[in-house]
PDB file of C-alpha atoms (C1' of nucleotides) in Angstrom:
ATOM      1  CA  MET A   1      -3.102 -18.252   0.047  1.00  0.00           C
ATOM      2  CA  ASN A   2      -5.314 -16.617   2.625  1.00  0.00           C
ATOM      3  CA  SER A   3      -8.415 -14.583   1.824  1.00  0.00           C
ATOM      4  CA  LEU A   4      -6.838 -11.247   2.700  1.00  0.00           C
ATOM      5  CA  TYR A   5      -4.187 -11.574   0.027  1.00  0.00           C
ATOM      6  CA  ALA A   6      -6.675 -12.992  -2.443  1.00  0.00           C
ATOM      7  CA  GLY A   7      -8.957 -10.011  -1.807  1.00  0.00           C
ATOM      8  CA  ILE A   8      -6.138  -7.555  -2.354  1.00  0.00           C
ATOM      9  CA  TYR A   9      -5.145  -9.283  -5.569  1.00  0.00           C
ATOM     10  CA  ARG A  10      -8.671  -9.239  -6.915  1.00  0.00           C
ATOM     11  CA  LEU A  11      -8.975  -5.562  -6.123  1.00  0.00           C
ATOM     12  CA  VAL A  12      -5.645  -4.692  -7.688  1.00  0.00           C
ATOM     13  CA  ALA A  13      -6.682  -6.662 -10.737  1.00  0.00           C
ATOM     14  CA  GLN A  14      -9.541  -4.192 -11.241  1.00  0.00           C
ATOM     15  CA  ILE A  15      -7.234  -1.251 -11.865  1.00  0.00           C
ATOM     16  CA  PRO A  16      -7.556  -0.478 -15.572  1.00  0.00           C
ATOM     17  CA  PRO A  17      -4.453   0.028 -17.746  1.00  0.00           C
ATOM     18  CA  GLY A  18      -3.181   3.583 -17.760  1.00  0.00           C
ATOM     19  CA  GLN A  19      -4.433   4.255 -14.253  1.00  0.00           C
ATOM     20  CA  VAL A  20      -2.887   3.871 -10.818  1.00  0.00           C
ATOM     21  CA  ALA A  21      -4.055   3.416  -7.222  1.00  0.00           C
ATOM     22  CA  THR A  22      -2.279   3.961  -3.925  1.00  0.00           C
ATOM     23  CA  TYR A  23      -1.674   1.363  -1.226  1.00  0.00           C
ATOM     24  CA  GLY A  24      -3.903   3.287   1.131  1.00  0.00           C
ATOM     25  CA  GLN A  25      -6.633   3.465  -1.462  1.00  0.00           C
ATOM     26  CA  ILE A  26      -6.645  -0.297  -1.860  1.00  0.00           C
ATOM     27  CA  ALA A  27      -6.482  -0.773   1.908  1.00  0.00           C
ATOM     28  CA  SER A  28      -9.433   1.524   2.571  1.00  0.00           C
ATOM     29  CA  MET A  29     -11.628  -0.635   0.385  1.00  0.00           C
ATOM     30  CA  MET A  30     -10.725  -3.753   2.340  1.00  0.00           C
ATOM     31  CA  GLN A  31     -12.163  -4.714   5.704  1.00  0.00           C
ATOM     32  CA  ARG A  32      -9.612  -4.016   8.393  1.00  0.00           C
ATOM     33  CA  CYS A  33      -6.562  -3.757   6.240  1.00  0.00           C
ATOM     34  CA  GLY A  34      -3.750  -1.258   6.530  1.00  0.00           C
ATOM     35  CA  ALA A  35      -1.754   0.201   3.682  1.00  0.00           C
ATOM     36  CA  ARG A  36       1.263  -1.804   4.777  1.00  0.00           C
ATOM     37  CA  GLN A  37      -0.604  -5.039   4.324  1.00  0.00           C
ATOM     38  CA  VAL A  38      -1.205  -4.155   0.700  1.00  0.00           C
ATOM     39  CA  GLY A  39       2.502  -3.667   0.173  1.00  0.00           C
ATOM     40  CA  TYR A  40       3.194  -6.789   2.172  1.00  0.00           C
ATOM     41  CA  ALA A  41       0.765  -8.747   0.050  1.00  0.00           C
ATOM     42  CA  LEU A  42       2.303  -7.520  -3.179  1.00  0.00           C
ATOM     43  CA  ALA A  43       5.776  -8.327  -1.905  1.00  0.00           C
ATOM     44  CA  ALA A  44       4.637 -11.873  -1.184  1.00  0.00           C
ATOM     45  CA  MET A  45       2.716 -12.129  -4.420  1.00  0.00           C
ATOM     46  CA  PRO A  46       3.270 -15.443  -6.177  1.00  0.00           C
ATOM     47  CA  ASP A  47       4.515 -15.327  -9.748  1.00  0.00           C
ATOM     48  CA  ASP A  48       1.875 -17.692 -11.044  1.00  0.00           C
ATOM     49  CA  VAL A  49      -0.876 -15.097 -10.827  1.00  0.00           C
ATOM     50  CA  ASP A  50      -1.308 -12.316 -13.356  1.00  0.00           C
ATOM     51  CA  ILE A  51      -1.791  -9.154 -11.305  1.00  0.00           C
ATOM     52  CA  PRO A  52      -1.045  -5.602 -12.458  1.00  0.00           C
ATOM     53  CA  TRP A  53       1.035  -4.945  -9.344  1.00  0.00           C
ATOM     54  CA  HIS A  54       2.826  -2.097 -11.091  1.00  0.00           C
ATOM     55  CA  ARG A  55      -0.345   0.024 -10.954  1.00  0.00           C
ATOM     56  CA  VAL A  56      -0.065   0.307  -7.176  1.00  0.00           C
ATOM     57  CA  ILE A  57       2.109   3.151  -5.912  1.00  0.00           C
ATOM     58  CA  ASN A  58       2.472   5.126  -2.686  1.00  0.00           C
ATOM     59  CA  ALA A  59       0.385   8.158  -1.655  1.00  0.00           C
ATOM     60  CA  ARG A  60       2.983  10.562  -2.965  1.00  0.00           C
ATOM     61  CA  GLY A  61       2.607   9.285  -6.488  1.00  0.00           C
ATOM     62  CA  GLU A  62       6.021   7.689  -6.464  1.00  0.00           C
ATOM     63  CA  ILE A  63       7.293   4.169  -6.928  1.00  0.00           C
ATOM     64  CA  SER A  64       7.971   2.678  -3.509  1.00  0.00           C
ATOM     65  CA  ALA A  65      11.426   1.270  -2.936  1.00  0.00           C
ATOM     66  CA  ARG A  66      11.407  -2.385  -2.019  1.00  0.00           C
ATOM     67  CA  SER A  67      13.821  -4.469  -0.013  1.00  0.00           C
ATOM     68  CA  GLY A  68      14.902  -6.344  -3.110  1.00  0.00           C
ATOM     69  CA  GLY A  69      16.533  -3.203  -4.492  1.00  0.00           C
ATOM     70  CA  SER A  70      15.492  -3.432  -8.126  1.00  0.00           C
ATOM     71  CA  GLY A  71      12.062  -3.622  -9.641  1.00  0.00           C
ATOM     72  CA  GLU A  72      11.159   0.015  -9.343  1.00  0.00           C
ATOM     73  CA  SER A  73      12.540   0.844 -12.766  1.00  0.00           C
ATOM     74  CA  GLU A  74      10.635  -2.124 -14.142  1.00  0.00           C
ATOM     75  CA  GLN A  75       7.461  -0.765 -12.573  1.00  0.00           C
ATOM     76  CA  LYS A  76       7.917   2.725 -13.976  1.00  0.00           C
ATOM     77  CA  ARG A  77       8.685   1.277 -17.377  1.00  0.00           C
ATOM     78  CA  ARG A  78       5.419  -0.651 -17.399  1.00  0.00           C
ATOM     79  CA  LEU A  79       3.440   2.412 -16.317  1.00  0.00           C
ATOM     80  CA  LEU A  80       4.975   4.579 -19.009  1.00  0.00           C
ATOM     81  CA  ALA A  81       4.195   1.865 -21.541  1.00  0.00           C
ATOM     82  CA  GLU A  82       0.527   2.092 -20.498  1.00  0.00           C
ATOM     83  CA  GLY A  83       0.478   5.846 -20.955  1.00  0.00           C
ATOM     84  CA  VAL A  84       0.598   6.866 -17.288  1.00  0.00           C
ATOM     85  CA  VAL A  85       1.647  10.495 -17.006  1.00  0.00           C
ATOM     86  CA  PHE A  86       4.576  11.389 -14.767  1.00  0.00           C
ATOM     87  CA  ASN A  87       4.946  14.957 -13.569  1.00  0.00           C
ATOM     88  CA  ARG A  88       8.314  15.801 -12.028  1.00  0.00           C
ATOM     89  CA  GLY A  89       8.962  12.169 -11.217  1.00  0.00           C
ATOM     90  CA  ARG A  90       5.494  11.564  -9.799  1.00  0.00           C
ATOM     91  CA  VAL A  91       2.323  10.162 -11.272  1.00  0.00           C
ATOM     92  CA  ASP A  92      -0.279  12.767 -12.131  1.00  0.00           C
ATOM     93  CA  PHE A  93      -3.232  11.597 -10.047  1.00  0.00           C
ATOM     94  CA  GLU A  94      -5.494  14.174 -11.668  1.00  0.00           C
ATOM     95  CA  ALA A  95      -5.005  12.466 -14.990  1.00  0.00           C
ATOM     96  CA  CYS A  96      -4.260   8.849 -14.080  1.00  0.00           C
ATOM     97  CA  GLY A  97      -5.611   8.334 -10.576  1.00  0.00           C
ATOM     98  CA  TRP A  98      -7.984   5.364 -10.363  1.00  0.00           C
ATOM     99  CA  PRO A  99     -11.403   6.517  -9.055  1.00  0.00           C
ATOM    100  CA  GLY A 100     -11.988   3.003  -7.806  1.00  0.00           C
ATOM    101  CA  PRO A 101     -14.346   0.200  -8.813  1.00  0.00           C
ATOM    102  CA  ASP A 102     -18.007   1.040  -8.872  1.00  0.00           C
ATOM    103  CA  TRP A 103     -19.989   0.269  -5.713  1.00  0.00           C
ATOM    104  CA  ARG A 104     -21.749  -2.671  -7.301  1.00  0.00           C
ATOM    105  CA  TRP A 105     -18.503  -4.414  -8.025  1.00  0.00           C
ATOM    106  CA  LEU A 106     -17.379  -3.944  -4.430  1.00  0.00           C
ATOM    107  CA  GLU A 107     -20.673  -5.235  -3.078  1.00  0.00           C
ATOM    108  CA  ARG A 108     -20.622  -8.266  -5.344  1.00  0.00           C
ATOM    109  CA  HIS A 109     -17.157  -9.186  -4.155  1.00  0.00           C
ATOM    110  CA  GLY A 110     -17.726  -8.523  -0.487  1.00  0.00           C
ATOM    111  CA  TYR A 111     -15.680  -5.387  -0.041  1.00  0.00           C
ATOM    112  CA  ARG A 112     -16.604  -2.464   2.150  1.00  0.00           C
ATOM    113  CA  VAL A 113     -19.046  -0.267   0.255  1.00  0.00           C
ATOM    114  CA  PHE A 114     -19.264   2.671   2.637  1.00  0.00           C
ATOM    115  CA  PRO A 115     -16.443   3.837   4.883  1.00  0.00           C
ATOM    116  CA  ASP A 116     -17.504   3.123   8.465  1.00  0.00           C
TER     117      ASP A 116
ATOM    118  C1'  DA B   1       2.379 -14.633  23.788  1.00  0.00           C
ATOM    119  C1'  DG B   2       5.546 -10.709  22.888  1.00  0.00           C
ATOM    120  C1'  DA B   3       8.843  -8.482  19.678  1.00  0.00           C
ATOM    121  C1'  DT B   4      10.169  -7.381  15.063  1.00  0.00           C
ATOM    122  C1'  DT B   5       9.399  -6.212  10.403  1.00  0.00           C
ATOM    123  C1'  DG B   6       7.605  -4.141   6.285  1.00  0.00           C
ATOM    124  C1'  DA B   7       6.321  -2.231  -1.828  1.00  0.00           C
ATOM    125  C1'  DC B   8       2.535   2.713   3.847  1.00  0.00           C
ATOM    126  C1'  DT B   9       0.268   7.322   5.675  1.00  0.00           C
ATOM    127  C1'  DG B  10      -0.433  11.668   7.757  1.00  0.00           C
ATOM    128  C1'  DC B  11       1.039  15.246  10.637  1.00  0.00           C
ATOM    129  C1'  DA B  12       4.714  17.894  12.833  1.00  0.00           C
ATOM    130  C1'  DT B  13       9.221  20.143  12.521  1.00  0.00           C
TER     131       DT B  13
ATOM    132  C1'  DC C   1      10.825  20.042   0.201  1.00  0.00           C
ATOM    133  C1'  DA C   2      13.318  16.619   3.547  1.00  0.00           C
ATOM    134  C1'  DT C   3      13.158  14.132   8.057  1.00  0.00           C
ATOM    135  C1'  DG C   4      11.215  12.278  11.993  1.00  0.00           C
ATOM    136  C1'  DC C   5       7.746   9.940  14.359  1.00  0.00           C
ATOM    137  C1'  DA C   6       3.599   7.688  15.748  1.00  0.00           C
ATOM    138  C1'  DG C   7      -0.150   4.821  14.068  1.00  0.00           C
ATOM    139  C1'  DC C   8      -1.205   1.120  11.390  1.00  0.00           C
ATOM    140  C1'  DC C   9      -2.032  -4.442  10.922  1.00  0.00           C
ATOM    141  C1'  DA C  10      -0.828  -9.100   9.231  1.00  0.00           C
ATOM    142  C1'  DA C  11       3.150 -12.175   8.802  1.00  0.00           C
ATOM    143  C1'  DT C  12       7.199 -14.139  11.022  1.00  0.00           C
ATOM    144  C1'  DC C  13      10.284 -15.280  14.279  1.00  0.00           C
TER     145       DC C  13
END
DNA sequence: AGATTGACTGCAT
DNA sequence: CATGCAGCCAATC
């Protein structure tokens, strides 16, 4: 497990229940990491770690389709169970969007505090 | 070392 | 609103 993946996992683990974050949002908090890497990291995520991967969705507020085929319904099911609000098939960012960890948390864990 | 491949994004059409 | 396309960056041939 390299540090990039570990960093992404730790960040994703900070998303509180009932809220969601986008791939790009996670990526922008990391040093030199694109949105695709976040998805790539989640796709390669080992099963022996407990990460709320279902709270990460794409910028359009929808569940991203994965190569595996299934898993999207599972993701939506978990989100609904946490009380995430869906509006016309998309997550309502106004109500459930994750504002992000506070700056102190980011600093303590070595993430980028200010964008460039 | 170069090409391909993604759970992505933003802008243009 | 749907598609297309370029930019993106680490992992994998």
